[in-house]
Coordinates of C-alpha atoms and ligand atoms in Angstrom, one line a residue:
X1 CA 0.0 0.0 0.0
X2 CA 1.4 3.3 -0.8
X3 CA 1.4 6.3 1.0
X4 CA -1.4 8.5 -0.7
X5 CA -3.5 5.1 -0.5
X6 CA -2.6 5.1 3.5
X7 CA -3.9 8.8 3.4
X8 CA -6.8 8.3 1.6
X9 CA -7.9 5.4 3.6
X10 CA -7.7 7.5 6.6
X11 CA -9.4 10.4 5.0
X12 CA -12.5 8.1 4.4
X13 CA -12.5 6.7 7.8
X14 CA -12.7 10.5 9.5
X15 CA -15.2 11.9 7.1
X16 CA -16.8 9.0 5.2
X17 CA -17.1 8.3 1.3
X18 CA -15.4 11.0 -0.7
X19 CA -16.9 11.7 -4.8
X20 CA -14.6 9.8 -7.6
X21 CA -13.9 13.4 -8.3
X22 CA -12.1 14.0 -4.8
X23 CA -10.5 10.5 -5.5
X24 CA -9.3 11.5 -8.7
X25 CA -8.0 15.2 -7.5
X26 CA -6.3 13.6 -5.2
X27 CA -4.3 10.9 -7.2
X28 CA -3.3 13.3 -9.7
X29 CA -3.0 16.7 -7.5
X30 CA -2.1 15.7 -4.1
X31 CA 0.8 18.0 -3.3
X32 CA 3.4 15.3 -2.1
X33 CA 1.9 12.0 -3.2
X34 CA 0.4 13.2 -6.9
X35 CA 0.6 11.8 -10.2
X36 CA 2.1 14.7 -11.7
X37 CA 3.5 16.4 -8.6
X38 CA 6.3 14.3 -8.8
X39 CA 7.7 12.6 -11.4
X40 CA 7.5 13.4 -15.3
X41 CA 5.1 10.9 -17.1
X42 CA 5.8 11.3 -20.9
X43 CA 7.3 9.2 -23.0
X44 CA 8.7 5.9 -23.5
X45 CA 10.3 5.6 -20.2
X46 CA 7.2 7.0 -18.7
X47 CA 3.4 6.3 -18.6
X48 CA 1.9 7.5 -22.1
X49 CA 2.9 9.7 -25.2
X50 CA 0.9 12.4 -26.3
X51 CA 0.6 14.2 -29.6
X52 CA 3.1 17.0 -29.1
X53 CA 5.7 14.1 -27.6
X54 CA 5.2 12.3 -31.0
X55 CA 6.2 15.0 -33.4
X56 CA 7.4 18.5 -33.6
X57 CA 4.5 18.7 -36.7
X58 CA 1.8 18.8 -33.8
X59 CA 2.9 21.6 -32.4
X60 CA 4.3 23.7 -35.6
X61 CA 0.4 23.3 -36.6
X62 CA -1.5 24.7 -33.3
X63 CA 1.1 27.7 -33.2
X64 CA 0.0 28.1 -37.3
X65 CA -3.7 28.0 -36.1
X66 CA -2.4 30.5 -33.0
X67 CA -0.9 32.9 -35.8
X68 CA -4.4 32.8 -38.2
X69 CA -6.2 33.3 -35.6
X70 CA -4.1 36.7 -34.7
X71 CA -3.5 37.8 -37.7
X72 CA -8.0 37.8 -38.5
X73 CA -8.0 39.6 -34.8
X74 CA -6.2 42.6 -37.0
X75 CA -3.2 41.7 -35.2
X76 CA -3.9 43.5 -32.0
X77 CA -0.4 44.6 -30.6
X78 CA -1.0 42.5 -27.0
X79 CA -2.1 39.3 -26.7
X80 CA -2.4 36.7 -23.6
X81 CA -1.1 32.9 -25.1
X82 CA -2.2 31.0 -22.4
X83 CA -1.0 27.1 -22.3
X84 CA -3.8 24.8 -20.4
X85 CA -1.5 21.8 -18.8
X86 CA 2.0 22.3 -21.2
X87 CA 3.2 19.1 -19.8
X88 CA 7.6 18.9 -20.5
X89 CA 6.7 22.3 -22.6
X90 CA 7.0 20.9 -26.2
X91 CA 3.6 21.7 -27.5
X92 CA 4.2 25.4 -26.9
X93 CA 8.1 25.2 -28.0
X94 CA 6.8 23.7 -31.4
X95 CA 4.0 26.6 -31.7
X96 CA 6.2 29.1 -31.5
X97 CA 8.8 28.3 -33.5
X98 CA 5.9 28.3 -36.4
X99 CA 4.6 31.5 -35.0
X100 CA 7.7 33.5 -34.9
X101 CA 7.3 33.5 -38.6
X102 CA 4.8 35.9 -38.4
X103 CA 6.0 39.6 -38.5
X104 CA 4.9 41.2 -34.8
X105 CA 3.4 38.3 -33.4
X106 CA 6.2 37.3 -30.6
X107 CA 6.5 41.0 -29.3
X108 CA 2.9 40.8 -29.0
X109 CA 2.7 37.8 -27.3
X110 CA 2.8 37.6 -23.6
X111 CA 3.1 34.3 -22.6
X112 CA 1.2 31.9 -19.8
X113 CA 1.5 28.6 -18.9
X114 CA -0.8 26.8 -16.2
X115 CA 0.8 24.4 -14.3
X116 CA 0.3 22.3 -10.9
X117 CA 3.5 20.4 -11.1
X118 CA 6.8 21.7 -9.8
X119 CA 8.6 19.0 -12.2
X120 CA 6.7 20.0 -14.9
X121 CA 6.9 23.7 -14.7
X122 CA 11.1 23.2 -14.4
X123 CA 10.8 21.6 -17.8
X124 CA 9.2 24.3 -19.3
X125 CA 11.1 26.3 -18.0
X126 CA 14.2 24.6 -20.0
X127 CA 12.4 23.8 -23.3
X128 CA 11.3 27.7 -23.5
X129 CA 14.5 29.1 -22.7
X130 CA 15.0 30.7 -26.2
X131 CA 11.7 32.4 -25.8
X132 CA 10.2 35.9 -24.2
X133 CA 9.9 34.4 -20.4
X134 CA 6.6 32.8 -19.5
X135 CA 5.0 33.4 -16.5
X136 CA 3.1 30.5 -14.6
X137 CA -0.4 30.1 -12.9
X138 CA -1.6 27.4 -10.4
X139 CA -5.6 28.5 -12.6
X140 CA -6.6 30.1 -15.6
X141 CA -8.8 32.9 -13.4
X142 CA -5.6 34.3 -12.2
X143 CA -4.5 35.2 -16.0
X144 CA -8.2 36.5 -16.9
X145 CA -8.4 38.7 -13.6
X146 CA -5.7 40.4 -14.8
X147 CA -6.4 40.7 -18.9
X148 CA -9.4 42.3 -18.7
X149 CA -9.9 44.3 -21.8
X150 CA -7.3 42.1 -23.1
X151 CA -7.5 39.4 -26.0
X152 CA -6.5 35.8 -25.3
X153 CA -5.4 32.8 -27.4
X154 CA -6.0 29.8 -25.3
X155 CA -4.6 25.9 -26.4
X156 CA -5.1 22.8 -24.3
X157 CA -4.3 19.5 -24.9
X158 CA -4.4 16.6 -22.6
X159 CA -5.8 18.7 -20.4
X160 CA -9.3 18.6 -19.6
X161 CA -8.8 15.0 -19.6
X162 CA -7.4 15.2 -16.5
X163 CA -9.7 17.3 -14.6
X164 CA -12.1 15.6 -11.8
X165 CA -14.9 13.8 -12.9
X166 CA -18.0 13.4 -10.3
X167 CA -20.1 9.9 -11.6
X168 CA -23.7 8.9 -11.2
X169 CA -24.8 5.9 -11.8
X170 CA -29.1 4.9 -12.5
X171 CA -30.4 2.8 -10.6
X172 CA -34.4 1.4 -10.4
X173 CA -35.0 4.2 -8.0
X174 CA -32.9 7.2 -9.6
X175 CA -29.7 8.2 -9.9
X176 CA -26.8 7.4 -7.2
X177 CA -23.3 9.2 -6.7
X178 CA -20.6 6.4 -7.0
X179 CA -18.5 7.3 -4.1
X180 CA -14.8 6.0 -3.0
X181 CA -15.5 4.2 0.0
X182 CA -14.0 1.3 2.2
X183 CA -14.5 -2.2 1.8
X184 CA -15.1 -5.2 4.6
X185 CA -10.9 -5.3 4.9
X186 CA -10.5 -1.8 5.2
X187 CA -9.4 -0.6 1.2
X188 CA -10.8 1.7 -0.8
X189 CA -13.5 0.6 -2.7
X190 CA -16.7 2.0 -5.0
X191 CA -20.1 2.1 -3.9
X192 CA -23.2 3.6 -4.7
X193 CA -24.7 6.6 -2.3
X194 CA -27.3 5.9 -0.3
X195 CA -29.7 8.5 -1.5
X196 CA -30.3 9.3 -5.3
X197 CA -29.2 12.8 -6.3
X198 CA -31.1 15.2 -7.3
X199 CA -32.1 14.5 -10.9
X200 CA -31.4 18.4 -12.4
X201 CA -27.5 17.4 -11.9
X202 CA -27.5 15.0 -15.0
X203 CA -28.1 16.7 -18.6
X204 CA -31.4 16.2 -19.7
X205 CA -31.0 14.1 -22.4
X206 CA -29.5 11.3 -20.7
X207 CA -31.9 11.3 -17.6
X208 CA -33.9 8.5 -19.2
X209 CA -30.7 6.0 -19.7
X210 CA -31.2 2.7 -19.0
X211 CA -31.0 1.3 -15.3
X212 CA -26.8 0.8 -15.0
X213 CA -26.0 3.7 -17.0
X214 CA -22.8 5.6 -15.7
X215 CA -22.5 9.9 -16.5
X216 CA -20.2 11.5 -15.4
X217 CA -19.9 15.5 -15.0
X218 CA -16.6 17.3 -15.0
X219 CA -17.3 20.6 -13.0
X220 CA -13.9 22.0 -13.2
X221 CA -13.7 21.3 -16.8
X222 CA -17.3 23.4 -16.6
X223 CA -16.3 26.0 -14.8
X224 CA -12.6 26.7 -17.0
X225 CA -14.9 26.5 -20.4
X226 CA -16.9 29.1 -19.2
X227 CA -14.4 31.3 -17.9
X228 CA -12.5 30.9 -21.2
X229 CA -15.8 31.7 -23.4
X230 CA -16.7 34.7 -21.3
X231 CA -13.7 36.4 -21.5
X232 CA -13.1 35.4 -25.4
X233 CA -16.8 36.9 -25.9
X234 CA -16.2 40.0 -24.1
X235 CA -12.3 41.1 -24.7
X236 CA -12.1 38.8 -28.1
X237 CA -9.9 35.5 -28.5
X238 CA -10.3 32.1 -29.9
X239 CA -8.9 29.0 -27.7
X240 CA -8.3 25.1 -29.1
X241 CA -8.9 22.2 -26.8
X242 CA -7.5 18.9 -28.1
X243 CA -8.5 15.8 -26.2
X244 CA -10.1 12.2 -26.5
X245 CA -13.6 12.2 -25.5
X246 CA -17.4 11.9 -26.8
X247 CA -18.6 14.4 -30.0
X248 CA -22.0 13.2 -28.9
X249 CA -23.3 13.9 -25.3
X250 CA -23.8 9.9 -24.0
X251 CA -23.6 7.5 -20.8
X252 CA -20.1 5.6 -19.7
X253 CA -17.4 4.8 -17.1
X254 CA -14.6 6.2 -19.2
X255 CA -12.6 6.8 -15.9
X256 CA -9.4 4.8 -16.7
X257 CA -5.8 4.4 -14.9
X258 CA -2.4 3.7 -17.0
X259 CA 0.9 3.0 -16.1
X260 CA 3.7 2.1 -17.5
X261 CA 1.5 2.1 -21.3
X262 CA -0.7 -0.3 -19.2
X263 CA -4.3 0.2 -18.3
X264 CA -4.7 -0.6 -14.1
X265 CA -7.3 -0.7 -11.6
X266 CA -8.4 3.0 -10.9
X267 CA -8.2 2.1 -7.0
X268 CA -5.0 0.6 -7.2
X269 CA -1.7 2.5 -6.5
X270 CA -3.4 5.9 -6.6
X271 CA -1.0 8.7 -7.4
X272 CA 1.5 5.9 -9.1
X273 CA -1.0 5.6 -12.6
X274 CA -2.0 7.9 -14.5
X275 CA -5.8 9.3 -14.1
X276 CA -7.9 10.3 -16.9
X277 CA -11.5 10.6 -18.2
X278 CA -13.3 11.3 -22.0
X279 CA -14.2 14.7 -22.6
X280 CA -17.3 15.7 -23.1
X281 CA -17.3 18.4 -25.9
X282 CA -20.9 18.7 -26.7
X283 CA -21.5 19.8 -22.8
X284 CA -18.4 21.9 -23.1
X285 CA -19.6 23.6 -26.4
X286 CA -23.3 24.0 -25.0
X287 CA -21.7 26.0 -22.3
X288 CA -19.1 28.2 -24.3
X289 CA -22.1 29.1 -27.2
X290 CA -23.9 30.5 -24.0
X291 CA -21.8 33.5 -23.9
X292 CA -20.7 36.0 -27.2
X293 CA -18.8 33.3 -29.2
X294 CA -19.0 31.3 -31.7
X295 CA -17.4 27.8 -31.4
X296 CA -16.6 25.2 -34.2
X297 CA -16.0 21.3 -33.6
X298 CA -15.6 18.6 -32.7
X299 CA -14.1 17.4 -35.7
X300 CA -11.0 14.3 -35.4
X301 CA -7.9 15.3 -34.7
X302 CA -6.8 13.5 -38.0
X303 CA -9.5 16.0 -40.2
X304 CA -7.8 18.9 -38.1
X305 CA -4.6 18.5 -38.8
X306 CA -5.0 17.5 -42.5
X307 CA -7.3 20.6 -43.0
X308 CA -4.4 22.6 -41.5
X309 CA -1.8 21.0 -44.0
X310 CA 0.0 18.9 -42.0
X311 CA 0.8 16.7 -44.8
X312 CA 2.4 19.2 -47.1
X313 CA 4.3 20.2 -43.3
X314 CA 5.4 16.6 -43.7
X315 CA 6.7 16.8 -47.3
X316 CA 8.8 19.6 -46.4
X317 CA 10.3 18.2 -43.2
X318 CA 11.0 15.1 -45.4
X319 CA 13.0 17.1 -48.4
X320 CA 15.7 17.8 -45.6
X321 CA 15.6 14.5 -43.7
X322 CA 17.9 11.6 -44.3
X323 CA 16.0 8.1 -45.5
X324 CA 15.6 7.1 -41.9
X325 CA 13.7 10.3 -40.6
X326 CA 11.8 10.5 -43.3
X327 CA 10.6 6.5 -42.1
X328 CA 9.9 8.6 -38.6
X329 CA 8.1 11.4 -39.9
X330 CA 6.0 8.9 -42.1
X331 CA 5.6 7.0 -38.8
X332 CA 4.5 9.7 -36.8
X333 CA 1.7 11.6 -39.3
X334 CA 0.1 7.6 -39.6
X335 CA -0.1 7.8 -35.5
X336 CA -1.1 11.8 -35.0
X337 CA -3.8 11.6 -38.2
X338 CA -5.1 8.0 -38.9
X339 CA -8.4 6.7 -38.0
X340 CA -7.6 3.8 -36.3
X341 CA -4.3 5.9 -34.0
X342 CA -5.4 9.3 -32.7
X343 CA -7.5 10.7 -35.9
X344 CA -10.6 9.6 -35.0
X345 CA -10.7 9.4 -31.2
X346 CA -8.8 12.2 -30.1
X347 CA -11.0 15.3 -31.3
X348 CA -10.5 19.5 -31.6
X349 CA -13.0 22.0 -31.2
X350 CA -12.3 25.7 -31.0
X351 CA -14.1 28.8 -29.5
X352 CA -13.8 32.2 -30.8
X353 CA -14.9 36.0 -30.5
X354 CA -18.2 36.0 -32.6
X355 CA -16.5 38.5 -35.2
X356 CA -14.4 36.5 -36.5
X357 CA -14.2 35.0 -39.9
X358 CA -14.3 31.1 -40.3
X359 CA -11.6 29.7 -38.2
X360 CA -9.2 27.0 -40.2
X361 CA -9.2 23.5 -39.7
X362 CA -13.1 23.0 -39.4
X363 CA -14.0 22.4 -42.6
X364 CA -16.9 24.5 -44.3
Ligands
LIG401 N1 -0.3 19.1 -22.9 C1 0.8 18.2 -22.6 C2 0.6 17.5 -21.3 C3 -0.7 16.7 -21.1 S1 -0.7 15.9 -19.5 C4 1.0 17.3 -23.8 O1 0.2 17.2 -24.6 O2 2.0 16.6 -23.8 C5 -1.7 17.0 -18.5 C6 -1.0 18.3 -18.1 O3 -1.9 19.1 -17.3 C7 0.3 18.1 -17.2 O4 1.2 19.1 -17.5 C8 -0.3 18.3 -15.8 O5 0.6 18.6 -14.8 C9 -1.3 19.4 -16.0 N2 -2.5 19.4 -15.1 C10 -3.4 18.4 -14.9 N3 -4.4 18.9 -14.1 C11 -4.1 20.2 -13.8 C12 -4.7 21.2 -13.0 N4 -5.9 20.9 -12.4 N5 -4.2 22.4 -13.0 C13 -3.1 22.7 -13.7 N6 -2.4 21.8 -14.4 C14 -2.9 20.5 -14.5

């Protein structure tokens, strides 16, 4: 038993079940025992690869869609780049490279990355050490508090993912907060509140799901969309979120743990595995079209990035590569844009200032 397990068994004891949400906050956020408080989870060596870790391509592409999206602002002369969850920092490395292209855009650029992890934020630190210094944030409020009046460009991937997720699961007499709990030997273990919740907490169109249907709700995932959307209604902007997750609103326990490229119990060896949950854009997109925006998506990752030209970002990078890299790079656009690798599950969806033209990468 590890020590966050110890601590969360003791926590339970005191105060009684705690919401998969706490669980989850906890396994990933927990200020000594954490997922990503302390170590760094990329890579091979680590727990999973993510898009930006794959290829530099990823990256060059969002910091092209960062730069559109400026340049059909009328390149307003300060901007707010704000990085949801930068992980070792590559994403936003990649982006700007491709952005500092564009005449004006990097002395316009003031950048923000938000970060919980100390690890994390020292490798950003490193990997952006040619830049304009970044400045970090513990929450996204912070950075909006003090923009006001200001335009934002937002990007997230792999982040929303990892925000708390409460669940609910129907039962024949209503819906019934799964909650961590203990078992008869004294480990955590999931249960079913006593009393149903109140039935306005799940979205409307999924109140009438079969009896074992799981929902889950992502408040902090809530609660960042809107604050994102607000601000890009009122003081202009257009933000990207990247992520796995469902187009279509539905039921599911899509509340998995990985480690070491492995799924694992979700109970077992929290802080040790990797935490994560689907995103669920239509709720996201339902809350950002609430406030003065417009929002597009969303779409596959894979019809993203092609629309974007990723492939002709390929055939350039190949001209100057040697027959091996140009294997990798190959390699790497099958995994980022194919169906069957991260084209089709992972998806993109943007929200921007209702002014603005049609945003690329969406199609018509
Ligand atoms: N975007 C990166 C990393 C994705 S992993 C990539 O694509 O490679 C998730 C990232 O979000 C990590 O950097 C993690 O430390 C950060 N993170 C997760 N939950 C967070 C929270 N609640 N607040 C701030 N950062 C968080």
């Amino acid at each position: 038993m590890n020590a966050l397990e110890t601590y969360l068994i003791s926590l339970v004891r005191a105060q009684g079940p705690i919401s998969v949400a706490t669980y989850m906050a906890e396994a990933l956020g927990n200020e000594k025992h954490g997922y990503y408080m302390k170590k760094d989870p990329f890579g091979q060596q680590g727990d999973f690869t993510t898009a930006p870790e794959i290829s530099q391509m990823f990256g060059e592409i969002i910091g092209l869609w960062q730069a559109t999206s400026w340049l059909n602002m009328g390149r307003p002369d300060k901007i707010h780049l704000i990085e949801l969850g930068p992980g070792r920092g590559t994403l936003m490395q990649d982006a700007l490279r491709a952005m500092k292209i564009i005449p004006g855009l990097l002395a316009a650029t003031r950048i923000h990355l938000v970060e919980m992890s100390p690890i994390l934020r020292k490798m950003q630190q490193k990997s952006l050490g040619d830049y304009p210094a970044p400045e970090w944030h513990s929450r996204i409020g912070d950075i909006l508090r003090h923009a006001r009046g200001e335009p934002i460009l937002v990007i997230a991937n792999e982040f929303f993912d990892a925000l708390p997720v409460r669940q609910f699961q129907k039962t024949d007499n209503g819906w019934h907060e799964r909650l961590v709990s203990l078992d008869g030997r004294d480990r955590l273990a999931l249960r079913l509140a006593p009393m149903p919740a109140p039935e306005q907490v799940i979205p409307g169109a999924l109140q009438r799901a079969a009896p074992g249907s799981i929902v889950e709700i992502c408040h902090a995932g809530e609660h960042i969309m809107a604050e994102i959307a607000e601000h890009i209604g009122q003081f202009g902007g257009a933000a990207l979120i990247i992520d796995y997750g469902y187009g279509q609103q539905d039921c599911g326990d899509s509340l998995q743990a990985v480690k070491n490229h492995k799924y694992t119990d979700i109970l077992q060896d929290p802080g040790d595995a990797d935490l994560t949950a689907h995103v669920n854009f239509q709720r996201l997109r339902e809350i950002a079209t609430t406030y003065n925006t417009r929002t597009y998506g969303p779409t596959g990752q894979g019809s993203f990035l092609n629309a974007m030209g990723i492939r002709q970002r390929a055939d350039a990078l190949g001209k100057e590569a040697s027959a091996s890299q140009r294997e990798d790079i190959r390699t790497a656009l099958h995994r980022l844009t194919h169906e069957d690798e991260m084209g089709r599950l992972f998806k993109v969806m943007a929200v921007t200032e209702s002014g603005l033209p049609d945003i690329s990468g969406f199609g018509s």
